mmCIF file of C-alpha atoms and ligand atoms in Angstrom:
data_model
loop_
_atom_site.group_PDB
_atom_site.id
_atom_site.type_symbol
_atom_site.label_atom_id
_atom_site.label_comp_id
_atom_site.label_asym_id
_atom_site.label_seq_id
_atom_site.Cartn_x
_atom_site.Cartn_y
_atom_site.Cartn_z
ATOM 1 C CA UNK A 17 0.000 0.000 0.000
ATOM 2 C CA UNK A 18 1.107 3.776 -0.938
ATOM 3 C CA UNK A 19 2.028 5.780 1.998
ATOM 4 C CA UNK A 20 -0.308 8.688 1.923
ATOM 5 C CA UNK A 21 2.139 12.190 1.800
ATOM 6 C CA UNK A 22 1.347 15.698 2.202
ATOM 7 C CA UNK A 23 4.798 18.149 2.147
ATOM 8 C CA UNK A 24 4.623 21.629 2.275
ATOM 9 C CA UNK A 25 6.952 23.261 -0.254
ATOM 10 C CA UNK A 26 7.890 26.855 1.452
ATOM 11 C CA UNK A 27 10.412 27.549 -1.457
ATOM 12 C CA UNK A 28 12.246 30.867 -0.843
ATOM 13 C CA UNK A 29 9.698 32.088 1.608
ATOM 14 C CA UNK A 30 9.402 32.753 5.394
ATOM 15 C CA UNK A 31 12.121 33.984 7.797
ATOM 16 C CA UNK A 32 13.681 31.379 10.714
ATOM 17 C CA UNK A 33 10.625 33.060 13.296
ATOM 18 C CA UNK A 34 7.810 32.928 10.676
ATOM 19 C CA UNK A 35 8.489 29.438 10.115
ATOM 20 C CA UNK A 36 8.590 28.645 13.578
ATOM 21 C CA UNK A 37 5.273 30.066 13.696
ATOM 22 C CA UNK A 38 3.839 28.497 10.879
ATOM 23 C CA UNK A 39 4.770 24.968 12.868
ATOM 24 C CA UNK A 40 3.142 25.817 15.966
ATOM 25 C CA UNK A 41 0.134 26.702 14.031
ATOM 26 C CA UNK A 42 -0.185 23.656 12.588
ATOM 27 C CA UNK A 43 -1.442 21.723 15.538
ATOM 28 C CA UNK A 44 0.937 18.697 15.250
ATOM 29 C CA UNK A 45 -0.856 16.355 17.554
ATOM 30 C CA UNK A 46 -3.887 16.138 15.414
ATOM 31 C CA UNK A 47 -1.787 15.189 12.021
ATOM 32 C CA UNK A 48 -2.965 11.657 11.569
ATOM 33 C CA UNK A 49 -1.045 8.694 12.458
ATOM 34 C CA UNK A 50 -1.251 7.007 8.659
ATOM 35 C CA UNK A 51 -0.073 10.175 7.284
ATOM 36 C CA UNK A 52 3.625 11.335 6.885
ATOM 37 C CA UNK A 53 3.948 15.433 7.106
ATOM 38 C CA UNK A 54 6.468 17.087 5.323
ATOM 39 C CA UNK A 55 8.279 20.560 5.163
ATOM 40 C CA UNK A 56 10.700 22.083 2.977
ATOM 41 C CA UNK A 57 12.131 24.910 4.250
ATOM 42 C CA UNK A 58 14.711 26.999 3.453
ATOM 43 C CA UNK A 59 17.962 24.804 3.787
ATOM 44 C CA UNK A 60 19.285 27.387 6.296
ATOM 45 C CA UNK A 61 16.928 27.140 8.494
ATOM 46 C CA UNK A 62 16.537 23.271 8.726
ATOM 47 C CA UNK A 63 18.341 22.304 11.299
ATOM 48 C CA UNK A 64 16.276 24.459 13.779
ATOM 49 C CA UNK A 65 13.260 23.434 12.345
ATOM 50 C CA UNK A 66 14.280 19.122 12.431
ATOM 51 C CA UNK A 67 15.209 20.020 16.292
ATOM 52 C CA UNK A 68 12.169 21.439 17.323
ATOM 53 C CA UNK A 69 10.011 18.588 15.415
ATOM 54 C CA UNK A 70 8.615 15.306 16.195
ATOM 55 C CA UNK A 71 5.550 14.615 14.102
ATOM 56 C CA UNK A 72 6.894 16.171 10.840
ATOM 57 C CA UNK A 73 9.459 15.352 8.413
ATOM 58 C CA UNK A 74 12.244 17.790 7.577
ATOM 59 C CA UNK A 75 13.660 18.141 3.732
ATOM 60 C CA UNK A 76 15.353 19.719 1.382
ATOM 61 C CA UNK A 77 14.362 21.389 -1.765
ATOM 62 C CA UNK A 78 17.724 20.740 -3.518
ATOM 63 C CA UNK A 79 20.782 18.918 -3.292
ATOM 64 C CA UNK A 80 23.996 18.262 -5.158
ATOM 65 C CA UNK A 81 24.670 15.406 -7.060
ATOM 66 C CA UNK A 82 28.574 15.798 -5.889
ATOM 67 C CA UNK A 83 29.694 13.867 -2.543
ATOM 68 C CA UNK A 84 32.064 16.728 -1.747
ATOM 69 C CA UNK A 85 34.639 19.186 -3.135
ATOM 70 C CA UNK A 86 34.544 22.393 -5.606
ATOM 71 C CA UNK A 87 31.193 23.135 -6.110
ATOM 72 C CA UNK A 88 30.276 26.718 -5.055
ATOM 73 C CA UNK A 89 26.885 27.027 -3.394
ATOM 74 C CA UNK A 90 26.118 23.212 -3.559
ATOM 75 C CA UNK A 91 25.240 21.451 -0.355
ATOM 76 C CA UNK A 92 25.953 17.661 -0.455
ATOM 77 C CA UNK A 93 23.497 14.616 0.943
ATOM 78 C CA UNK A 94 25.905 14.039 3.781
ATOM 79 C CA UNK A 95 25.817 17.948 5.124
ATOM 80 C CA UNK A 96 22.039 17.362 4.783
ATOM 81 C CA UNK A 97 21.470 14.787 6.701
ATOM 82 C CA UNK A 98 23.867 16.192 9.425
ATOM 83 C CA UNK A 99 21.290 18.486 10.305
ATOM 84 C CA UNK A 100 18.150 16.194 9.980
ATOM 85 C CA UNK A 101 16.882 16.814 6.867
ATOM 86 C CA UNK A 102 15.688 12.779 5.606
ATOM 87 C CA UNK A 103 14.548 14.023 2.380
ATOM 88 C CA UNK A 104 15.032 16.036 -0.391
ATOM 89 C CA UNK A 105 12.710 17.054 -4.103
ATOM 90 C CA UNK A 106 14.367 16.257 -7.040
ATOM 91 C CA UNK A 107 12.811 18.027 -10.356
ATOM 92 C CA UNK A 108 10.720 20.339 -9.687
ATOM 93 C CA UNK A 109 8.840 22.557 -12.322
ATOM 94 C CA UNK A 110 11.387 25.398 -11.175
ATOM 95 C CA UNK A 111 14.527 23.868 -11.227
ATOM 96 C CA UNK A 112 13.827 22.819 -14.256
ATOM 97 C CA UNK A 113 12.668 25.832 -15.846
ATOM 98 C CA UNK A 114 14.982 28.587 -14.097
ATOM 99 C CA UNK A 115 17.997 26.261 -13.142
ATOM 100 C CA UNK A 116 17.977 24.384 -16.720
ATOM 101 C CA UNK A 117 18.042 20.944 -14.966
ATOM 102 C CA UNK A 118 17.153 18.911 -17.116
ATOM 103 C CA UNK A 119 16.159 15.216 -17.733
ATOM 104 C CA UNK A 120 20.016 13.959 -18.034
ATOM 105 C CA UNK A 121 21.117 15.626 -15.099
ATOM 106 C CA UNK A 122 17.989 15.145 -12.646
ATOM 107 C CA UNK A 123 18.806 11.297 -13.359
ATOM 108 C CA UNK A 124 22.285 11.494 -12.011
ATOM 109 C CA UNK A 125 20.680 13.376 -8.957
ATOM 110 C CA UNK A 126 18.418 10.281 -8.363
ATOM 111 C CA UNK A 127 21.521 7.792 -9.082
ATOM 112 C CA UNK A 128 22.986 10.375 -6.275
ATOM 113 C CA UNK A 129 20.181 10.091 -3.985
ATOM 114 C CA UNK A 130 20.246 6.451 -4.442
ATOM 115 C CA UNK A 131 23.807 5.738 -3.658
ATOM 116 C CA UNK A 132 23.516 7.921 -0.686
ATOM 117 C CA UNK A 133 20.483 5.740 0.714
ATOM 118 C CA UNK A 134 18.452 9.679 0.656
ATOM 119 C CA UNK A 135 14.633 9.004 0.338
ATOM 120 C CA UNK A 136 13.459 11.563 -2.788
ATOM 121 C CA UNK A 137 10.301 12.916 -3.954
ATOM 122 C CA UNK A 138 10.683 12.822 -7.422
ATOM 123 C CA UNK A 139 8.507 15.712 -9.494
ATOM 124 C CA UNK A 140 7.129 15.768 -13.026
ATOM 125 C CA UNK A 141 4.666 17.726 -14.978
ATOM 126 C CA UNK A 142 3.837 19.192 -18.335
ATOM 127 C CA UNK A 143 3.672 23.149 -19.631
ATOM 128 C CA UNK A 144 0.474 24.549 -20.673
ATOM 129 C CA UNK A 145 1.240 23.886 -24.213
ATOM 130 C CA UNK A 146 2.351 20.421 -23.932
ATOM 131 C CA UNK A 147 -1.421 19.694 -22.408
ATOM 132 C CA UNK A 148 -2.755 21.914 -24.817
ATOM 133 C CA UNK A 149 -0.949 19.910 -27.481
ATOM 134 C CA UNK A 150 -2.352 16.753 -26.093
ATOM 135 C CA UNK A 151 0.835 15.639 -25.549
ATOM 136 C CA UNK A 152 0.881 15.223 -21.600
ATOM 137 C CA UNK A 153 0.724 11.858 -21.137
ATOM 138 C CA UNK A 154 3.665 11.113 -23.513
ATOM 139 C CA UNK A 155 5.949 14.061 -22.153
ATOM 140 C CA UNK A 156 5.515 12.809 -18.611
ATOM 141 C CA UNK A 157 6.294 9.046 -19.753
ATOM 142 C CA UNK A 158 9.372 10.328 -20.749
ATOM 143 C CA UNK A 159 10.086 12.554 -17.972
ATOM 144 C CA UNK A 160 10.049 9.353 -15.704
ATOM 145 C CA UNK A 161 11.687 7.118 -18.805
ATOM 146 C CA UNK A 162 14.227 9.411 -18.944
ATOM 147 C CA UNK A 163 15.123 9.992 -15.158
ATOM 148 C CA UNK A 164 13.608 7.445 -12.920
ATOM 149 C CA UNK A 165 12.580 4.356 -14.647
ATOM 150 C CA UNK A 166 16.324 2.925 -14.878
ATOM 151 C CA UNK A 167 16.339 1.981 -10.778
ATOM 152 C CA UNK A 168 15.850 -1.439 -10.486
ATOM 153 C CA UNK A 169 12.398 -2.733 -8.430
ATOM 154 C CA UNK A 170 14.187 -3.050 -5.569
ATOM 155 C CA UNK A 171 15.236 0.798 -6.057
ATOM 156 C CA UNK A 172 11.935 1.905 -7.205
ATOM 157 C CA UNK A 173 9.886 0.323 -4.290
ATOM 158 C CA UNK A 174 8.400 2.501 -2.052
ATOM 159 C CA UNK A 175 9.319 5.371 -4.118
ATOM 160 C CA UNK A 176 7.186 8.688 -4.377
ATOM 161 C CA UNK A 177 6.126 10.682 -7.429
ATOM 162 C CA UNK A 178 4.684 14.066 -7.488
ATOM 163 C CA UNK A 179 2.772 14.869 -10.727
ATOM 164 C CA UNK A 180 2.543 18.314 -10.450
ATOM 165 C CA UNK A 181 1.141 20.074 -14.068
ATOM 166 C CA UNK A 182 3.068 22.996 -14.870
ATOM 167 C CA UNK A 183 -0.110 25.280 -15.346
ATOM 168 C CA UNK A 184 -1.404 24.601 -12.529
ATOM 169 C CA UNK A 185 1.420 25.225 -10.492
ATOM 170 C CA UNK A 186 1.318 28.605 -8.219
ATOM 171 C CA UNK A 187 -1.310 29.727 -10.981
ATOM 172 C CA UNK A 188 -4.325 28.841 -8.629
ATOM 173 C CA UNK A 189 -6.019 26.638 -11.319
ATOM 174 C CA UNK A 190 -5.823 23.137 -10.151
ATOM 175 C CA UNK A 191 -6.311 19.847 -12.272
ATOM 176 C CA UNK A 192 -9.636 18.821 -12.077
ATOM 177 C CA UNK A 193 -9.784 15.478 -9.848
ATOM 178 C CA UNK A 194 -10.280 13.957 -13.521
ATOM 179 C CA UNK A 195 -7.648 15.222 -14.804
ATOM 180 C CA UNK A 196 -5.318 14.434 -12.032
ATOM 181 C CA UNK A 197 -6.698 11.243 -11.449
ATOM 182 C CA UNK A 198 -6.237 9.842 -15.398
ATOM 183 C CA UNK A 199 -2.181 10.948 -15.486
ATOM 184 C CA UNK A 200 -1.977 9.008 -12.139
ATOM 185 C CA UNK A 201 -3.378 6.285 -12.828
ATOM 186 C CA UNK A 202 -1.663 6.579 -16.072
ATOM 187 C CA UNK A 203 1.786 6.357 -14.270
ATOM 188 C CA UNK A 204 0.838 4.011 -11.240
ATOM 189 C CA UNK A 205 0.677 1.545 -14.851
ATOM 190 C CA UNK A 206 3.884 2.752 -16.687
ATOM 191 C CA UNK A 207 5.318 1.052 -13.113
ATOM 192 C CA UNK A 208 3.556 -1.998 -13.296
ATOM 193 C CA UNK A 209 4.791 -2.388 -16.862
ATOM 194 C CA UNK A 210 8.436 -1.630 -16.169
ATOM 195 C CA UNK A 211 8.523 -3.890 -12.538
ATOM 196 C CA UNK A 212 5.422 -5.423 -11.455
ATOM 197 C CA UNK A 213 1.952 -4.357 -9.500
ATOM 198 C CA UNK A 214 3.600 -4.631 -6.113
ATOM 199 C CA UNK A 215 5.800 -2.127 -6.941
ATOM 200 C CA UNK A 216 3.903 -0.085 -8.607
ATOM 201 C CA UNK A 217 1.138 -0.022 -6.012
ATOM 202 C CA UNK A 218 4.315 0.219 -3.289
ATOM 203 C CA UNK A 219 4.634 4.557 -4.895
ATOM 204 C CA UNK A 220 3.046 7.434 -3.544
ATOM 205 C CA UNK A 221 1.735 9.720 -6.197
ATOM 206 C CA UNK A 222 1.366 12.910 -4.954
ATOM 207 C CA UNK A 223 -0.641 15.978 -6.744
ATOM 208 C CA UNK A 224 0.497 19.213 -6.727
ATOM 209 C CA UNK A 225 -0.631 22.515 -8.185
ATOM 210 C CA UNK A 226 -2.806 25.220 -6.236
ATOM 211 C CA UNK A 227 -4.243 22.413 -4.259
ATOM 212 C CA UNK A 228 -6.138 24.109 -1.067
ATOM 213 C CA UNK A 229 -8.485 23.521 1.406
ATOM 214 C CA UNK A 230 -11.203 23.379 -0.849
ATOM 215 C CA UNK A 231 -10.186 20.868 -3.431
ATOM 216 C CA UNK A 232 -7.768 18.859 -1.547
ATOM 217 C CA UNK A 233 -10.923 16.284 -0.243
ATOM 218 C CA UNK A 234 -11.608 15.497 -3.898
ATOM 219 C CA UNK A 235 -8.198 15.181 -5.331
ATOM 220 C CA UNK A 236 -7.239 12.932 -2.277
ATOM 221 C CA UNK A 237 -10.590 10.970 -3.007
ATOM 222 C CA UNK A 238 -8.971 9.835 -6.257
ATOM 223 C CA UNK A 239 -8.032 6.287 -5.824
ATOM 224 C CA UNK A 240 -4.346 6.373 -7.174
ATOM 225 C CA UNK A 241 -3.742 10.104 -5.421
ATOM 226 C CA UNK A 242 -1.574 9.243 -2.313
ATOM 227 C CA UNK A 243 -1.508 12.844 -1.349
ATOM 228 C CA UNK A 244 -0.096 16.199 -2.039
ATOM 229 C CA UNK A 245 2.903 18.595 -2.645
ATOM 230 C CA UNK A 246 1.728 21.824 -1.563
ATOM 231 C CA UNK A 247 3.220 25.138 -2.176
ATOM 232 C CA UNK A 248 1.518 28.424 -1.651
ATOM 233 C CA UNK A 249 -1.446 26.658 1.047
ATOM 234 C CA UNK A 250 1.507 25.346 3.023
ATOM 235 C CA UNK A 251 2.212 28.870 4.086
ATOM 236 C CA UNK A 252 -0.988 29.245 5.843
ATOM 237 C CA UNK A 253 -1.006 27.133 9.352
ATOM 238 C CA UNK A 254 -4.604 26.678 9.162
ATOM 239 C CA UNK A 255 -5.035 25.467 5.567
ATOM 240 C CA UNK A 256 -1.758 23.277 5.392
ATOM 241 C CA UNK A 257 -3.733 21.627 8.682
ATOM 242 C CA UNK A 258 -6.731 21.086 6.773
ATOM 243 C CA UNK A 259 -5.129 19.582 3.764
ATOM 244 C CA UNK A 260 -3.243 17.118 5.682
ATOM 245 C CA UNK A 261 -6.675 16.230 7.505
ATOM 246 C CA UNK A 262 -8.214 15.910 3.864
ATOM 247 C CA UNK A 263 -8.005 12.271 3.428
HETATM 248 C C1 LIG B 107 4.635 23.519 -5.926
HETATM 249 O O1 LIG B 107 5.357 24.477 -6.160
HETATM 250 O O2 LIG B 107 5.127 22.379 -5.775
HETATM 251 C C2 LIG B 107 3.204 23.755 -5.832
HETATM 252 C C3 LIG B 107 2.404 22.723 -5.902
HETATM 253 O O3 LIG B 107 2.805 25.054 -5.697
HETATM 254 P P1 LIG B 107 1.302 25.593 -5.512
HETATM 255 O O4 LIG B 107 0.618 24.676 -4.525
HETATM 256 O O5 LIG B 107 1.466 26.979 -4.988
HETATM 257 O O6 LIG B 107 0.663 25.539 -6.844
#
Protein backbone atom coordinates (compact mmCIF):
# COMPACT_ATOMS: atom_id res chain seq x y z
CA UNK A 1 0.00 0.00 0.00
CA UNK A 2 1.11 3.78 -0.94
CA UNK A 3 2.03 5.78 2.00
CA UNK A 4 -0.31 8.69 1.92
CA UNK A 5 2.14 12.19 1.80
CA UNK A 6 1.35 15.70 2.20
CA UNK A 7 4.80 18.15 2.15
CA UNK A 8 4.62 21.63 2.27
CA UNK A 9 6.95 23.26 -0.25
CA UNK A 10 7.89 26.86 1.45
CA UNK A 11 10.41 27.55 -1.46
CA UNK A 12 12.25 30.87 -0.84
CA UNK A 13 9.70 32.09 1.61
CA UNK A 14 9.40 32.75 5.39
CA UNK A 15 12.12 33.98 7.80
CA UNK A 16 13.68 31.38 10.71
CA UNK A 17 10.62 33.06 13.30
CA UNK A 18 7.81 32.93 10.68
CA UNK A 19 8.49 29.44 10.11
CA UNK A 20 8.59 28.65 13.58
CA UNK A 21 5.27 30.07 13.70
CA UNK A 22 3.84 28.50 10.88
CA UNK A 23 4.77 24.97 12.87
CA UNK A 24 3.14 25.82 15.97
CA UNK A 25 0.13 26.70 14.03
CA UNK A 26 -0.18 23.66 12.59
CA UNK A 27 -1.44 21.72 15.54
CA UNK A 28 0.94 18.70 15.25
CA UNK A 29 -0.86 16.35 17.55
CA UNK A 30 -3.89 16.14 15.41
CA UNK A 31 -1.79 15.19 12.02
CA UNK A 32 -2.97 11.66 11.57
CA UNK A 33 -1.04 8.69 12.46
CA UNK A 34 -1.25 7.01 8.66
CA UNK A 35 -0.07 10.17 7.28
CA UNK A 36 3.62 11.34 6.88
CA UNK A 37 3.95 15.43 7.11
CA UNK A 38 6.47 17.09 5.32
CA UNK A 39 8.28 20.56 5.16
CA UNK A 40 10.70 22.08 2.98
CA UNK A 41 12.13 24.91 4.25
CA UNK A 42 14.71 27.00 3.45
CA UNK A 43 17.96 24.80 3.79
CA UNK A 44 19.28 27.39 6.30
CA UNK A 45 16.93 27.14 8.49
CA UNK A 46 16.54 23.27 8.73
CA UNK A 47 18.34 22.30 11.30
CA UNK A 48 16.28 24.46 13.78
CA UNK A 49 13.26 23.43 12.34
CA UNK A 50 14.28 19.12 12.43
CA UNK A 51 15.21 20.02 16.29
CA UNK A 52 12.17 21.44 17.32
CA UNK A 53 10.01 18.59 15.42
CA UNK A 54 8.61 15.31 16.20
CA UNK A 55 5.55 14.62 14.10
CA UNK A 56 6.89 16.17 10.84
CA UNK A 57 9.46 15.35 8.41
CA UNK A 58 12.24 17.79 7.58
CA UNK A 59 13.66 18.14 3.73
CA UNK A 60 15.35 19.72 1.38
CA UNK A 61 14.36 21.39 -1.77
CA UNK A 62 17.72 20.74 -3.52
CA UNK A 63 20.78 18.92 -3.29
CA UNK A 64 24.00 18.26 -5.16
CA UNK A 65 24.67 15.41 -7.06
CA UNK A 66 28.57 15.80 -5.89
CA UNK A 67 29.69 13.87 -2.54
CA UNK A 68 32.06 16.73 -1.75
CA UNK A 69 34.64 19.19 -3.13
CA UNK A 70 34.54 22.39 -5.61
CA UNK A 71 31.19 23.14 -6.11
CA UNK A 72 30.28 26.72 -5.06
CA UNK A 73 26.88 27.03 -3.39
CA UNK A 74 26.12 23.21 -3.56
CA UNK A 75 25.24 21.45 -0.36
CA UNK A 76 25.95 17.66 -0.46
CA UNK A 77 23.50 14.62 0.94
CA UNK A 78 25.90 14.04 3.78
CA UNK A 79 25.82 17.95 5.12
CA UNK A 80 22.04 17.36 4.78
CA UNK A 81 21.47 14.79 6.70
CA UNK A 82 23.87 16.19 9.43
CA UNK A 83 21.29 18.49 10.31
CA UNK A 84 18.15 16.19 9.98
CA UNK A 85 16.88 16.81 6.87
CA UNK A 86 15.69 12.78 5.61
CA UNK A 87 14.55 14.02 2.38
CA UNK A 88 15.03 16.04 -0.39
CA UNK A 89 12.71 17.05 -4.10
CA UNK A 90 14.37 16.26 -7.04
CA UNK A 91 12.81 18.03 -10.36
CA UNK A 92 10.72 20.34 -9.69
CA UNK A 93 8.84 22.56 -12.32
CA UNK A 94 11.39 25.40 -11.17
CA UNK A 95 14.53 23.87 -11.23
CA UNK A 96 13.83 22.82 -14.26
CA UNK A 97 12.67 25.83 -15.85
CA UNK A 98 14.98 28.59 -14.10
CA UNK A 99 18.00 26.26 -13.14
CA UNK A 100 17.98 24.38 -16.72
CA UNK A 101 18.04 20.94 -14.97
CA UNK A 102 17.15 18.91 -17.12
CA UNK A 103 16.16 15.22 -17.73
CA UNK A 104 20.02 13.96 -18.03
CA UNK A 105 21.12 15.63 -15.10
CA UNK A 106 17.99 15.14 -12.65
CA UNK A 107 18.81 11.30 -13.36
CA UNK A 108 22.29 11.49 -12.01
CA UNK A 109 20.68 13.38 -8.96
CA UNK A 110 18.42 10.28 -8.36
CA UNK A 111 21.52 7.79 -9.08
CA UNK A 112 22.99 10.37 -6.28
CA UNK A 113 20.18 10.09 -3.99
CA UNK A 114 20.25 6.45 -4.44
CA UNK A 115 23.81 5.74 -3.66
CA UNK A 116 23.52 7.92 -0.69
CA UNK A 117 20.48 5.74 0.71
CA UNK A 118 18.45 9.68 0.66
CA UNK A 119 14.63 9.00 0.34
CA UNK A 120 13.46 11.56 -2.79
CA UNK A 121 10.30 12.92 -3.95
CA UNK A 122 10.68 12.82 -7.42
CA UNK A 123 8.51 15.71 -9.49
CA UNK A 124 7.13 15.77 -13.03
CA UNK A 125 4.67 17.73 -14.98
CA UNK A 126 3.84 19.19 -18.33
CA UNK A 127 3.67 23.15 -19.63
CA UNK A 128 0.47 24.55 -20.67
CA UNK A 129 1.24 23.89 -24.21
CA UNK A 130 2.35 20.42 -23.93
CA UNK A 131 -1.42 19.69 -22.41
CA UNK A 132 -2.76 21.91 -24.82
CA UNK A 133 -0.95 19.91 -27.48
CA UNK A 134 -2.35 16.75 -26.09
CA UNK A 135 0.84 15.64 -25.55
CA UNK A 136 0.88 15.22 -21.60
CA UNK A 137 0.72 11.86 -21.14
CA UNK A 138 3.66 11.11 -23.51
CA UNK A 139 5.95 14.06 -22.15
CA UNK A 140 5.52 12.81 -18.61
CA UNK A 141 6.29 9.05 -19.75
CA UNK A 142 9.37 10.33 -20.75
CA UNK A 143 10.09 12.55 -17.97
CA UNK A 144 10.05 9.35 -15.70
CA UNK A 145 11.69 7.12 -18.80
CA UNK A 146 14.23 9.41 -18.94
CA UNK A 147 15.12 9.99 -15.16
CA UNK A 148 13.61 7.45 -12.92
CA UNK A 149 12.58 4.36 -14.65
CA UNK A 150 16.32 2.93 -14.88
CA UNK A 151 16.34 1.98 -10.78
CA UNK A 152 15.85 -1.44 -10.49
CA UNK A 153 12.40 -2.73 -8.43
CA UNK A 154 14.19 -3.05 -5.57
CA UNK A 155 15.24 0.80 -6.06
CA UNK A 156 11.94 1.90 -7.21
CA UNK A 157 9.89 0.32 -4.29
CA UNK A 158 8.40 2.50 -2.05
CA UNK A 159 9.32 5.37 -4.12
CA UNK A 160 7.19 8.69 -4.38
CA UNK A 161 6.13 10.68 -7.43
CA UNK A 162 4.68 14.07 -7.49
CA UNK A 163 2.77 14.87 -10.73
CA UNK A 164 2.54 18.31 -10.45
CA UNK A 165 1.14 20.07 -14.07
CA UNK A 166 3.07 23.00 -14.87
CA UNK A 167 -0.11 25.28 -15.35
CA UNK A 168 -1.40 24.60 -12.53
CA UNK A 169 1.42 25.23 -10.49
CA UNK A 170 1.32 28.61 -8.22
CA UNK A 171 -1.31 29.73 -10.98
CA UNK A 172 -4.32 28.84 -8.63
CA UNK A 173 -6.02 26.64 -11.32
CA UNK A 174 -5.82 23.14 -10.15
CA UNK A 175 -6.31 19.85 -12.27
CA UNK A 176 -9.64 18.82 -12.08
CA UNK A 177 -9.78 15.48 -9.85
CA UNK A 178 -10.28 13.96 -13.52
CA UNK A 179 -7.65 15.22 -14.80
CA UNK A 180 -5.32 14.43 -12.03
CA UNK A 181 -6.70 11.24 -11.45
CA UNK A 182 -6.24 9.84 -15.40
CA UNK A 183 -2.18 10.95 -15.49
CA UNK A 184 -1.98 9.01 -12.14
CA UNK A 185 -3.38 6.28 -12.83
CA UNK A 186 -1.66 6.58 -16.07
CA UNK A 187 1.79 6.36 -14.27
CA UNK A 188 0.84 4.01 -11.24
CA UNK A 189 0.68 1.54 -14.85
CA UNK A 190 3.88 2.75 -16.69
CA UNK A 191 5.32 1.05 -13.11
CA UNK A 192 3.56 -2.00 -13.30
CA UNK A 193 4.79 -2.39 -16.86
CA UNK A 194 8.44 -1.63 -16.17
CA UNK A 195 8.52 -3.89 -12.54
CA UNK A 196 5.42 -5.42 -11.46
CA UNK A 197 1.95 -4.36 -9.50
CA UNK A 198 3.60 -4.63 -6.11
CA UNK A 199 5.80 -2.13 -6.94
CA UNK A 200 3.90 -0.09 -8.61
CA UNK A 201 1.14 -0.02 -6.01
CA UNK A 202 4.32 0.22 -3.29
CA UNK A 203 4.63 4.56 -4.89
CA UNK A 204 3.05 7.43 -3.54
CA UNK A 205 1.73 9.72 -6.20
CA UNK A 206 1.37 12.91 -4.95
CA UNK A 207 -0.64 15.98 -6.74
CA UNK A 208 0.50 19.21 -6.73
CA UNK A 209 -0.63 22.52 -8.19
CA UNK A 210 -2.81 25.22 -6.24
CA UNK A 211 -4.24 22.41 -4.26
CA UNK A 212 -6.14 24.11 -1.07
CA UNK A 213 -8.49 23.52 1.41
CA UNK A 214 -11.20 23.38 -0.85
CA UNK A 215 -10.19 20.87 -3.43
CA UNK A 216 -7.77 18.86 -1.55
CA UNK A 217 -10.92 16.28 -0.24
CA UNK A 218 -11.61 15.50 -3.90
CA UNK A 219 -8.20 15.18 -5.33
CA UNK A 220 -7.24 12.93 -2.28
CA UNK A 221 -10.59 10.97 -3.01
CA UNK A 222 -8.97 9.83 -6.26
CA UNK A 223 -8.03 6.29 -5.82
CA UNK A 224 -4.35 6.37 -7.17
CA UNK A 225 -3.74 10.10 -5.42
CA UNK A 226 -1.57 9.24 -2.31
CA UNK A 227 -1.51 12.84 -1.35
CA UNK A 228 -0.10 16.20 -2.04
CA UNK A 229 2.90 18.60 -2.65
CA UNK A 230 1.73 21.82 -1.56
CA UNK A 231 3.22 25.14 -2.18
CA UNK A 232 1.52 28.42 -1.65
CA UNK A 233 -1.45 26.66 1.05
CA UNK A 234 1.51 25.35 3.02
CA UNK A 235 2.21 28.87 4.09
CA UNK A 236 -0.99 29.24 5.84
CA UNK A 237 -1.01 27.13 9.35
CA UNK A 238 -4.60 26.68 9.16
CA UNK A 239 -5.04 25.47 5.57
CA UNK A 240 -1.76 23.28 5.39
CA UNK A 241 -3.73 21.63 8.68
CA UNK A 242 -6.73 21.09 6.77
CA UNK A 243 -5.13 19.58 3.76
CA UNK A 244 -3.24 17.12 5.68
CA UNK A 245 -6.67 16.23 7.50
CA UNK A 246 -8.21 15.91 3.86
CA UNK A 247 -8.01 12.27 3.43
C1 LIG B 1 4.64 23.52 -5.93
O1 LIG B 1 5.36 24.48 -6.16
O2 LIG B 1 5.13 22.38 -5.78
C2 LIG B 1 3.20 23.75 -5.83
C3 LIG B 1 2.40 22.72 -5.90
O3 LIG B 1 2.80 25.05 -5.70
P1 LIG B 1 1.30 25.59 -5.51
O4 LIG B 1 0.62 24.68 -4.52
O5 LIG B 1 1.47 26.98 -4.99
O6 LIG B 1 0.66 25.54 -6.84
Amino acid sequence: MAQKIVAGNWKMNLGKEEKMELLKGLKLSDIPNDVNAIVFPTSLYISDLAKSLTKIEVGVQNFSNQNNGAFTGEISISQIKSVGATIGLIGHSERRAYYQENNAFLKSKVDHAINEQFKFIFCCGEPLSIRESGQEFLFVKNQLQESLFHLSAEEMMNGIIAYEPVWAIGTGVTASSEQAEDMHKSIRSWIEEKYTVEVANSVSILYGGSCKPSNAKELFACPNVDGGLIGGASLNASDFHAIINSF
